[in-house]
XYZ file of C-alpha atoms in Angstrom:
575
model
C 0.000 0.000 0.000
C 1.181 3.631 -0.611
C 2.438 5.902 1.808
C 1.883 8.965 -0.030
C -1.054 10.934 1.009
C -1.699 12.577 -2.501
C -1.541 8.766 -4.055
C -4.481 7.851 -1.523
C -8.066 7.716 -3.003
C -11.174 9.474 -2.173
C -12.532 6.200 -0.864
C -10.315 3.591 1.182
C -10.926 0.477 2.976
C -8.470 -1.251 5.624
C -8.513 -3.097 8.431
C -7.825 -0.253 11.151
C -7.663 3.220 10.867
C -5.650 5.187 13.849
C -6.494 8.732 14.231
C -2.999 10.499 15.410
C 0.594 9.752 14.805
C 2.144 10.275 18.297
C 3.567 7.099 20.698
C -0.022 6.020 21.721
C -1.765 6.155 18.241
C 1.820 4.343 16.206
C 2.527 1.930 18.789
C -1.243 0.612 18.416
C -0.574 0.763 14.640
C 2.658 -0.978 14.604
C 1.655 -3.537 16.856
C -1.740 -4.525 15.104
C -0.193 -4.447 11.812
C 2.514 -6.847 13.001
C -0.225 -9.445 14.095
C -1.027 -8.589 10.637
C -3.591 -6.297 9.834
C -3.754 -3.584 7.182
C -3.565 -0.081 9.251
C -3.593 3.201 8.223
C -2.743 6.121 10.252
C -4.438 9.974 10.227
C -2.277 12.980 11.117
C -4.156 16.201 11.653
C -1.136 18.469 11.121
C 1.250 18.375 7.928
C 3.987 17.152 10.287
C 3.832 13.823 12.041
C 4.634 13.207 16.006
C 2.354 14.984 18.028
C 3.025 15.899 21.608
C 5.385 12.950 21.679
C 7.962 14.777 19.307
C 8.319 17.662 21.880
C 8.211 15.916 24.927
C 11.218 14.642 26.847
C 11.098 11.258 25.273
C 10.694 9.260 28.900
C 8.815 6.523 29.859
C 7.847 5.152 32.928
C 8.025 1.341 32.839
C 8.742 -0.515 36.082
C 10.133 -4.029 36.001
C 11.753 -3.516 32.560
C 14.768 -5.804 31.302
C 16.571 -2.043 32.039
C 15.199 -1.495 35.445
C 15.701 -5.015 36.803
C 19.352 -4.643 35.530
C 19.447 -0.954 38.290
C 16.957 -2.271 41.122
C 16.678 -5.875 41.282
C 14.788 -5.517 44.484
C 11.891 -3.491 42.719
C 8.413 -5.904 42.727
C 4.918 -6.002 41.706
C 4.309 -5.665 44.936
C 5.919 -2.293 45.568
C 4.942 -1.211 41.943
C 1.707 -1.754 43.211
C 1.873 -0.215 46.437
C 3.099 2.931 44.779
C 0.182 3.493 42.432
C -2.573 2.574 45.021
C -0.498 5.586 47.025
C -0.371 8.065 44.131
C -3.345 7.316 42.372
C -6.325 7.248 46.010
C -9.598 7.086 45.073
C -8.728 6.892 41.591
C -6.739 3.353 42.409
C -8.213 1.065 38.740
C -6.691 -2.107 40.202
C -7.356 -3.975 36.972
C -5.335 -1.086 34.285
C -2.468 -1.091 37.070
C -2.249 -4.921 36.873
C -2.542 -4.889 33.309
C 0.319 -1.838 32.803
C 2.463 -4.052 35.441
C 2.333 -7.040 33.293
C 2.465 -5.840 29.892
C 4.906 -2.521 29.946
C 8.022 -4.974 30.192
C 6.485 -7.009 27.480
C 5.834 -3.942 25.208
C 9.544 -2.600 25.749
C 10.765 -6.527 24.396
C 8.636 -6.290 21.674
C 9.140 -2.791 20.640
C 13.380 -3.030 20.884
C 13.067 -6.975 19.005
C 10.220 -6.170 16.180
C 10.971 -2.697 15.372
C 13.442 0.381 15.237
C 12.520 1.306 18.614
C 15.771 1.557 21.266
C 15.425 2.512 24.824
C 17.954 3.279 27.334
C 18.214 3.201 31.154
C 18.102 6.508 33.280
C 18.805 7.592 36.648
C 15.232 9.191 37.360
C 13.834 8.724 40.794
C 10.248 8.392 41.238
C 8.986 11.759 41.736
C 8.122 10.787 44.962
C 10.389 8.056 45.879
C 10.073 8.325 49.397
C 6.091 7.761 49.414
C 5.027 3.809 49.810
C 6.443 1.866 47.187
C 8.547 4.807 45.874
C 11.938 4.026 44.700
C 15.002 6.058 43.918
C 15.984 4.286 40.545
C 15.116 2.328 38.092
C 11.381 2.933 36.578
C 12.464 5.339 33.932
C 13.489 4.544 30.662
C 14.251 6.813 27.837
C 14.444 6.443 23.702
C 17.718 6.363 22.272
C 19.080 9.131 20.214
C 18.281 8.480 16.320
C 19.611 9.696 12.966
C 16.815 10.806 11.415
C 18.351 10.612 7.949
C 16.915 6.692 8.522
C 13.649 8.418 7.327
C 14.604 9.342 4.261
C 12.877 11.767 2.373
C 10.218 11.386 5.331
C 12.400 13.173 7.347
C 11.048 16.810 6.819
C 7.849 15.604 7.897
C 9.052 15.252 11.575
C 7.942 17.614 13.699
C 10.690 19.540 15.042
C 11.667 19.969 18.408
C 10.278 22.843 20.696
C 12.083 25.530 19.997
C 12.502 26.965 23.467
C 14.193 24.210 24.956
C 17.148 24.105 21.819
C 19.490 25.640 21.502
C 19.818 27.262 17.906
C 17.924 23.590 17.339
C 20.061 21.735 18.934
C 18.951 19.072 21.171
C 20.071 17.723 24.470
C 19.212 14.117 26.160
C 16.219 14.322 28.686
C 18.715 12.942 31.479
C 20.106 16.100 31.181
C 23.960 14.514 31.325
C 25.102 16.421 28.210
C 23.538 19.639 29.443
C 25.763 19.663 32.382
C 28.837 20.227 29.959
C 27.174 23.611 28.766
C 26.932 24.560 32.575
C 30.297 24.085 32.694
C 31.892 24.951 29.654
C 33.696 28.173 30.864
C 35.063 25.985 33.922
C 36.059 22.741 32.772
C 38.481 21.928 29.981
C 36.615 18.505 29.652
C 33.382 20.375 29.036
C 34.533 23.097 26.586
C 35.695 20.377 24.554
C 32.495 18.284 24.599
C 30.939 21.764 24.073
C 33.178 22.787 21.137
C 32.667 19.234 19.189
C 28.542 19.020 19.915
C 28.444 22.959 17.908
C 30.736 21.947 15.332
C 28.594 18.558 14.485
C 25.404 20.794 14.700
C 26.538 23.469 12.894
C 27.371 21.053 9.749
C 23.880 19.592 10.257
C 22.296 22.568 9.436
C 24.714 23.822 6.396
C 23.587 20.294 5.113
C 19.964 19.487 5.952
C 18.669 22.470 7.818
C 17.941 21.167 10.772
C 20.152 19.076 13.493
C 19.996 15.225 12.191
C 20.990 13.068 15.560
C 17.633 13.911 17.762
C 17.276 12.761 21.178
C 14.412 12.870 24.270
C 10.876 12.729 22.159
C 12.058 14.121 18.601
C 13.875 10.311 18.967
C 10.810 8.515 20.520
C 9.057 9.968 17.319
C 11.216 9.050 14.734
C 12.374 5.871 15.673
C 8.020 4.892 15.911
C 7.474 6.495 12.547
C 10.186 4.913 10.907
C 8.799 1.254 12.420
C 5.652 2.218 10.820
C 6.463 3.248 7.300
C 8.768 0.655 7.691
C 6.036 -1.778 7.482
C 4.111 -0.119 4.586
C 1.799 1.750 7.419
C 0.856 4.705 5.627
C 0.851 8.080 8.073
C -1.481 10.455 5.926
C -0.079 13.727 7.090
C -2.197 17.346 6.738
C -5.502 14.701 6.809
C -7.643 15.661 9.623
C -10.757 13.356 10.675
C -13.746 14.858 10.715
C -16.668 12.534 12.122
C -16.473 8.809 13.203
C -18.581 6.791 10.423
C -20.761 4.753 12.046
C -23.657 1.833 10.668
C -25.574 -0.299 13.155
C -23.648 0.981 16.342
C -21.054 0.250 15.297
C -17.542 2.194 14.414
C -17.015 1.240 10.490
C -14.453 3.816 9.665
C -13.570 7.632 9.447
C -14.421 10.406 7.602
C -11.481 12.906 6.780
C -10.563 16.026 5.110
C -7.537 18.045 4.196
C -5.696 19.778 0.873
C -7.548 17.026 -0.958
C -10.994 17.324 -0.367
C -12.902 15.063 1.871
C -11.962 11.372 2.240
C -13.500 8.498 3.733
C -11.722 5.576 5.349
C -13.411 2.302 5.409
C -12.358 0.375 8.422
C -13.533 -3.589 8.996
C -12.111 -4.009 12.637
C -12.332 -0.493 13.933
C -10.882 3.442 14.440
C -8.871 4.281 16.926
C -8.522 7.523 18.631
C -5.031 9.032 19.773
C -5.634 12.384 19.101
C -3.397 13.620 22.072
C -5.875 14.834 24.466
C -7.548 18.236 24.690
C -5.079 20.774 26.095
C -5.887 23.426 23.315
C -9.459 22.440 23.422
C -10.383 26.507 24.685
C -13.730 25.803 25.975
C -13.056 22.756 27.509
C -10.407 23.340 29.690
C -12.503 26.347 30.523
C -14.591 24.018 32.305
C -11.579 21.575 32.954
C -9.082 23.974 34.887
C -9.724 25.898 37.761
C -6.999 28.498 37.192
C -8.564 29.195 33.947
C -11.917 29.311 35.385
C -11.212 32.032 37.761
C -9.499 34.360 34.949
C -5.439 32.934 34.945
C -3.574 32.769 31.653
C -2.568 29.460 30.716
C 0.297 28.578 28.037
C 0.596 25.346 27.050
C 3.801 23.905 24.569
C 1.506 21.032 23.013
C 0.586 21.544 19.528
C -2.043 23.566 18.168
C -3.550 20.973 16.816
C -4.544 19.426 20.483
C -8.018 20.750 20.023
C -9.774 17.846 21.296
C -11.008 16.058 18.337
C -10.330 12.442 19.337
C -12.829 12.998 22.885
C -15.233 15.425 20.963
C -15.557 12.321 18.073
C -15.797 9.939 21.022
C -18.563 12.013 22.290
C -20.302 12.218 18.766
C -20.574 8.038 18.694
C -21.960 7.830 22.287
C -18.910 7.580 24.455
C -18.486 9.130 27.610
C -15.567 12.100 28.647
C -16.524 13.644 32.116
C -13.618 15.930 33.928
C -13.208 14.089 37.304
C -9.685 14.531 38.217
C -8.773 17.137 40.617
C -6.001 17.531 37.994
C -7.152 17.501 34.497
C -3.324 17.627 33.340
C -0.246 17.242 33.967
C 0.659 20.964 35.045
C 4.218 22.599 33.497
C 5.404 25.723 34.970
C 5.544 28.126 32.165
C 7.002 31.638 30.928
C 6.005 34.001 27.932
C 9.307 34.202 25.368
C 9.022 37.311 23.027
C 10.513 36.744 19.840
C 9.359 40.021 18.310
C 6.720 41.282 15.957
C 4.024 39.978 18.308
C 5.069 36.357 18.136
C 6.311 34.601 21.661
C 7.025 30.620 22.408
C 6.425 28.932 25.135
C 9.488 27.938 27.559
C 8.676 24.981 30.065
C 10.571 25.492 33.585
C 12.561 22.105 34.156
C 15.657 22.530 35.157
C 16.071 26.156 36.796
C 13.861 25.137 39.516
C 15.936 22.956 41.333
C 18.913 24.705 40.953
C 20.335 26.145 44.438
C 19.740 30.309 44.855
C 16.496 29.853 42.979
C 13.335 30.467 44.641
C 9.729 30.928 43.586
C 7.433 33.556 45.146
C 3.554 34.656 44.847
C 2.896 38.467 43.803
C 3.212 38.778 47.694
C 6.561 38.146 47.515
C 6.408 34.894 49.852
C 7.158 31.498 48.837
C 4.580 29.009 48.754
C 6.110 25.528 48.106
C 9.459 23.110 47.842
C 10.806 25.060 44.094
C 12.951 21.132 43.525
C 9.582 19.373 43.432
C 8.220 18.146 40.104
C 6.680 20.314 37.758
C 3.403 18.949 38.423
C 3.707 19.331 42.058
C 4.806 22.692 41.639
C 2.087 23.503 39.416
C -0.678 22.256 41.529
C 1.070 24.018 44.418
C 0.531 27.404 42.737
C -3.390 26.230 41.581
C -4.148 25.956 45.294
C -2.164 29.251 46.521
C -3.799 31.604 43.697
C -7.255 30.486 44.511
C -9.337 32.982 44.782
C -7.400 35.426 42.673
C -7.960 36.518 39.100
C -3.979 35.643 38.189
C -2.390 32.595 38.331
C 1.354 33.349 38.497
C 5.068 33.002 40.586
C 8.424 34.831 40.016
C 11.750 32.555 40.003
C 13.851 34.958 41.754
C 17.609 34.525 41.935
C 21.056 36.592 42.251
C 23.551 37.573 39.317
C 26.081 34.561 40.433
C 23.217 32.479 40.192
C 21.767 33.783 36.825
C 25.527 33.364 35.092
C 25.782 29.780 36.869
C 22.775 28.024 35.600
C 20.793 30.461 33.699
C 17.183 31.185 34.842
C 14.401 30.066 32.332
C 15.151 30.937 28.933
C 17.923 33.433 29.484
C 21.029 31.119 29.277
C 24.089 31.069 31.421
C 27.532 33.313 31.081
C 28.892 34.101 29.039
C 25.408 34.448 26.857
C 24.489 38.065 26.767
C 21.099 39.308 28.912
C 20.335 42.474 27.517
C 17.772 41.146 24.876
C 15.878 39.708 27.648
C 16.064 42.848 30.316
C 14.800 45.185 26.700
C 11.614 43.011 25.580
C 10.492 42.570 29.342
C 11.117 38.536 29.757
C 14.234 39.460 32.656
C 13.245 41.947 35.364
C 16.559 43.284 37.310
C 16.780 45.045 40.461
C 19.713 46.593 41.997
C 18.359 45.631 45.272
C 15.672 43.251 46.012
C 13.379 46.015 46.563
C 13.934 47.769 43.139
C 13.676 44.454 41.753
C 10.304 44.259 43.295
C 9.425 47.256 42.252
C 9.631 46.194 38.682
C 8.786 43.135 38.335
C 5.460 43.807 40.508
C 5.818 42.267 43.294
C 5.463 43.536 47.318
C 8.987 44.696 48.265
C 8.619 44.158 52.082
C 7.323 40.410 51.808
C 10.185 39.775 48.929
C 12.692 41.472 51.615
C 11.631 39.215 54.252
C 11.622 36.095 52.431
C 15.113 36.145 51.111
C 16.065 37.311 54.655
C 14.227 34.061 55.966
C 15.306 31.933 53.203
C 19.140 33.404 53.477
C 19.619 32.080 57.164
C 18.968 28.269 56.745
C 20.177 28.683 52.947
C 23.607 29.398 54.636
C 23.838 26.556 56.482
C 22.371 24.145 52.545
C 18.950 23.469 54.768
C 15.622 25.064 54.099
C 13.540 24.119 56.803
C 10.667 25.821 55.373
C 10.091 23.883 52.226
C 12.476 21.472 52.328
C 14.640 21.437 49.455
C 16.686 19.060 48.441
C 14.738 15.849 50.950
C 14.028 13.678 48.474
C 16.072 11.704 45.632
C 14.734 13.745 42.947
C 14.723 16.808 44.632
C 19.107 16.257 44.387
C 18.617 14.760 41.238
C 18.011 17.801 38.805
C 20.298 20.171 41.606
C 24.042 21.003 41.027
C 25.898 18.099 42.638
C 28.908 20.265 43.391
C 26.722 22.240 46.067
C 27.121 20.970 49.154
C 25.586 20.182 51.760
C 22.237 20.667 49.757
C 22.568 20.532 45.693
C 19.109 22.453 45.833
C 19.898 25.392 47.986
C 21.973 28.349 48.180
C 21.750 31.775 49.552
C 20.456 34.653 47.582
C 23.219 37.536 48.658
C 24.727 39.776 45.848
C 22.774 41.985 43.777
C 21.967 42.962 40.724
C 18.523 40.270 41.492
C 17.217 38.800 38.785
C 13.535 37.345 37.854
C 11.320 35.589 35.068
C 7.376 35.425 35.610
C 5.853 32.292 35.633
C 2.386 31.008 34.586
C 0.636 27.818 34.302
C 1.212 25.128 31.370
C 0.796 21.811 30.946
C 2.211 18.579 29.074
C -0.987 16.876 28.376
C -4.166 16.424 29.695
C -5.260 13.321 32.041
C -9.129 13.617 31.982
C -10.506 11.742 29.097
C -12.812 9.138 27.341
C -13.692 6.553 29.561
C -12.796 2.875 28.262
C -12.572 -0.627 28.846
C -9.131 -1.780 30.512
C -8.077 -2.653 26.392
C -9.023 0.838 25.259
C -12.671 0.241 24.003
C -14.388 3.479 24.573
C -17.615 3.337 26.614
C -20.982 4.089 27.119
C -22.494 6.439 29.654
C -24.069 2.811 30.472
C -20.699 1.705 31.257
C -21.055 -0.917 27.564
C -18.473 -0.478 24.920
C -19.181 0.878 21.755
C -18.169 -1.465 18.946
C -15.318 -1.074 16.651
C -14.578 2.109 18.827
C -10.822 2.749 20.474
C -9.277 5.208 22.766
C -5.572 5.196 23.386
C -2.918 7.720 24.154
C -4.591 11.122 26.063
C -7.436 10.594 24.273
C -7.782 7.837 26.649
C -8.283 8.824 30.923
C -4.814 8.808 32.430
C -4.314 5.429 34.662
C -2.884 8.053 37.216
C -5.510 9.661 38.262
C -4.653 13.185 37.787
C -1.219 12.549 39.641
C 2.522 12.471 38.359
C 3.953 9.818 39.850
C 7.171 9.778 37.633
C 9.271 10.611 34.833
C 7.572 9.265 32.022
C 4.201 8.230 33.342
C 2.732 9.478 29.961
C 4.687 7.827 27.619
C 5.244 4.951 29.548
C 1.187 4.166 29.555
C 0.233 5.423 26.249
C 2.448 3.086 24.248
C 2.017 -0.079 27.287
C -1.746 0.334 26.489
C -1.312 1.262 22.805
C 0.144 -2.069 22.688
C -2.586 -3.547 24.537
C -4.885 -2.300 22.770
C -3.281 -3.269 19.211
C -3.523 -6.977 20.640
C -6.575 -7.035 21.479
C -7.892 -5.812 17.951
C -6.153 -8.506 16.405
C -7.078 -11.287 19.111
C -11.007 -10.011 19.010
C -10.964 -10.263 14.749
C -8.368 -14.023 14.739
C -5.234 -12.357 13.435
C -2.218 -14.643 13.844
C -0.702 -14.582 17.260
């Protein structure tokens, strides 16, 4: 079968059509079509990856052949334990089991059928010291990948996010390469490692415009779309679906449009929806997010596209989509990055955070949670404090030493130059922390007093307010050559520095309601035949919590694959 989407005709008929080319949406297609069925993929946007091609390319499988290998000790049991504490009242003690048994089984298949490579990391759980919590060993992460392997396919990857590049360039999600650009104007090792990784990107772009050896999701991407094309799956890029055909109750296929005109897409076993969720769904998460509903700005890095066609579809055919979590998404700390003539991007706060002289404060000027938590824990932190107020917002607030050290958001470290940032109104700079306040809006006397507070256990690496620096992962994403505490330093020598902050998220984690193999369901609780959610389409197995690095990723393709299986099992496809 073609790949091409201007070769396709105006009326097609295969065995499965998947709406959305992220991880969720290609593992389900490369899995059915290797218990061999004839697939066919759907990309809304004229690029293919989704979400998954910005993300940090992480997934959260426990008791993988990679896991076992750094915590032998690690169980069902405690895996187990762990959700049922993260998760509460949202515990689905049937998905867990399922996602215990079958994540290590997708990873084997993925790395022995396919193009797909993984690699160990040194994540903690995000909350390894909670029952069942552990401090390595659950987090795995796709290997970096040529993308010249996709031939002329490769300019139909969606590019990275351009905020966290650097002039495109990538860097590994376990941060390890990133650490040499910290240190690159201290360390002869590092200016080296520096030197060669801008040389090697800088020929990239002289020969293909853009930098060829991706890493974190841009890798997770490629590597999936290059197992599907691979086996003759055609992804149908710039082909939006329009309306769920259905005859007798029953899903039969999809009807799309695009440059083309409208198309329809015959499907004997069934359509499944991995649309990505609804975080640029406006009216929705409206109703979704509280912040929102109150009158806060909220940014989020997914794509454009992420309007919430897979759950509206779903909705259309008789399925079911309440909001129910506390947390409709997985919350990012977020800042506004002009680049001029009206146009800004979207910078995602992962790193600064935990770094030691960084604090965050409300518009009071008083902090409000542990800064070295997870984003999502730091996000929902700042929901809670800003109820009741029309803004949703916190200022990372650090000193100059700090600011040329690490960098602080999307300003970059020394020697990079800061005056484009202090001109267009990203940076605010203070003299003292009260003229700092003073421009950046916040109240000078509560600022004042919360350095002074901070400054006096800070001395000693403690903060005994917040805690910084307790856990695993708290030390994990620090600076390691900070003793006692990686995560905390005084703030002492002016000029001050400080970026605003708003909320953002990664995904959302309310969605359709299915079966434990993805078939979406009834208000009634029955599923609806032929009909599939995977990926954020699908309601997060966490609850509305953020257990780990990787907990999207790690799901979305475990039940992807799951879900792929059972299509083939339920129509006799060979095993």
């Amino acid at each position: 079968m073609t790949t091409r989407r201007e070769d396709m005709a105006k009326e097609i008929t295969c065995d499965l059509v998947v709406v959305g080319s992220g991880a969720a949406g290609l593992a389900t297609a490369i899995t059915a079509r290797k218990r061999g069925l004839d697939v066919i993929v759907l990309e809304k946007e004229p690029v293919f990856g989704g979400t998954t091609a910005l993300s940090g390319g992480v997934l959260w499988i426990p008791l993988s052949k990679y896991g076992q290998q750094q915590n032998p000790a690690d169980t069902v049991e405690r895996v187990r334990e762990y959700m049922m504490s993260e998760t509460g009242n949202n515990y689905d003690a049937a998905a867990v089991q399922c996602f215990i048994e079958n994540g290590p089984r997708m990873v084997e298949f993925f790395e022995r059928e396919t193009e797909m490579k993984f690699v160990p990391t040194l994540y903690p759980d995000y909350h390894p010291d909670a029952p069942g919590g552990v401090d390595i060993g659950r987090s795995i992460l796709a290997a970096p990948y040529d993308i010249r392997g996709l031939g002329k396919d490769m300019r139909r990857l969606k590019p990275p996010l351009k905020t966290i590049t650097f002039m495109g360039m990538m860097f590994n999600s376990s941060n390890a390469d990133l650490k040499h650009f910290f240190r690159a104007t201290k360390s002869l090792t590092s200016f080296l490692y520096v030197t060669r990784r801008l040389a090697t990107h800088m020929k990239e772009l002289l020969l293909y415009r853009r930098g060829i050896n991706v890493t974190s999701g841009n890798a997770l991407a490629a590597r999936l779309a290059k197992s599907a094309l691979d086996l003759k799956i055609p992804i149908l890029t710039g082909t939006p679906a329009k309306e769920i055909i259905m005859h007798g109750g029953k899903a039969v296929g999809v009807r799309a449009g695009g440059e083309g005109g409208e198309r329809r897409i015959q499907a004997r076993y069934g359509v499944v929806l991995a649309c990505g969720g609804f975080p640029q769904d406006v009216k929705r998460i409206a109703r979704a997010y509280a912040h929102i509903a109150r009158g806060g700005e909220h940014l989020s890095p997914t794509p454009a596209g992420n309007t919430g066609d897979g759950v509206a579809m779903a909705e259309a055919a008789g399925g079911s989509a309440d909001i129910r979590y506390q947390d409709s998404a997985a919350w990012m700390p977020v800042s506004r990055v002009p680049y001029g003539n009206g146009e800004f991007g979207v910078f995602p706060h992962l790193l600064d955070r935990y770094k030691p002289g960084v604090i965050g404060v409300l518009r009071n000027g008083k902090r409000f949670t542990n800064e070295s938590n997870s984003y999502h824990d730091v996000g929902a932190a700042l929901i809670r404090a800003c109820a009741g107020q029309n803004e949703t917002a916190m200022w990372l607030v650090c000193d100059k030493a700090t600011l040329g050290k690490y960098g602080l958001g999307f300003v970059k470290p020394a020697p990079m130059p800061i005056g484009k940032y202090l001109r267009n109104g990203y940076l605010f700079e203070g003299r003292t922390l009260a003229e700092l306040a003073s421009h950046a809006g916040l109240d000078p006397a509560g600022l004042a007093q919360t350095v002074r507070e901070y400054n006096v256990g800070a001395a000693r690496g403690e903060d005994p307010a917040f805690g910084r620096g307790s856990t695993a992962f708290n030390r994990y994403l620090g600076d390691p050559e900070r003793q006692p505490n990686p995560c905390v330093a005084p703030i002492e020598k002016g000029p001050f520095y400080a970026v605003k902050v708003v909320m953002g998220d990664l995904g959302t984690f309310d969605g359709v309601r299915t079966s434990v193999a993805g078939e979406v369901l009834k208000g009634d609780g029955t599923p609806i035949d032929g009909l599939y959610a995977v990926g954020n389409d699908r309601a997060s197995i966490m609850g509305g919590n953020y257990p780990g690095a990787g907990i999207t990723h790690g799901p979305n393709m475990t039940f992807g694959f799951i879900t792929g299986n059972h299509i083939a099992d339920k129509v006799g496809a060979k095993a």
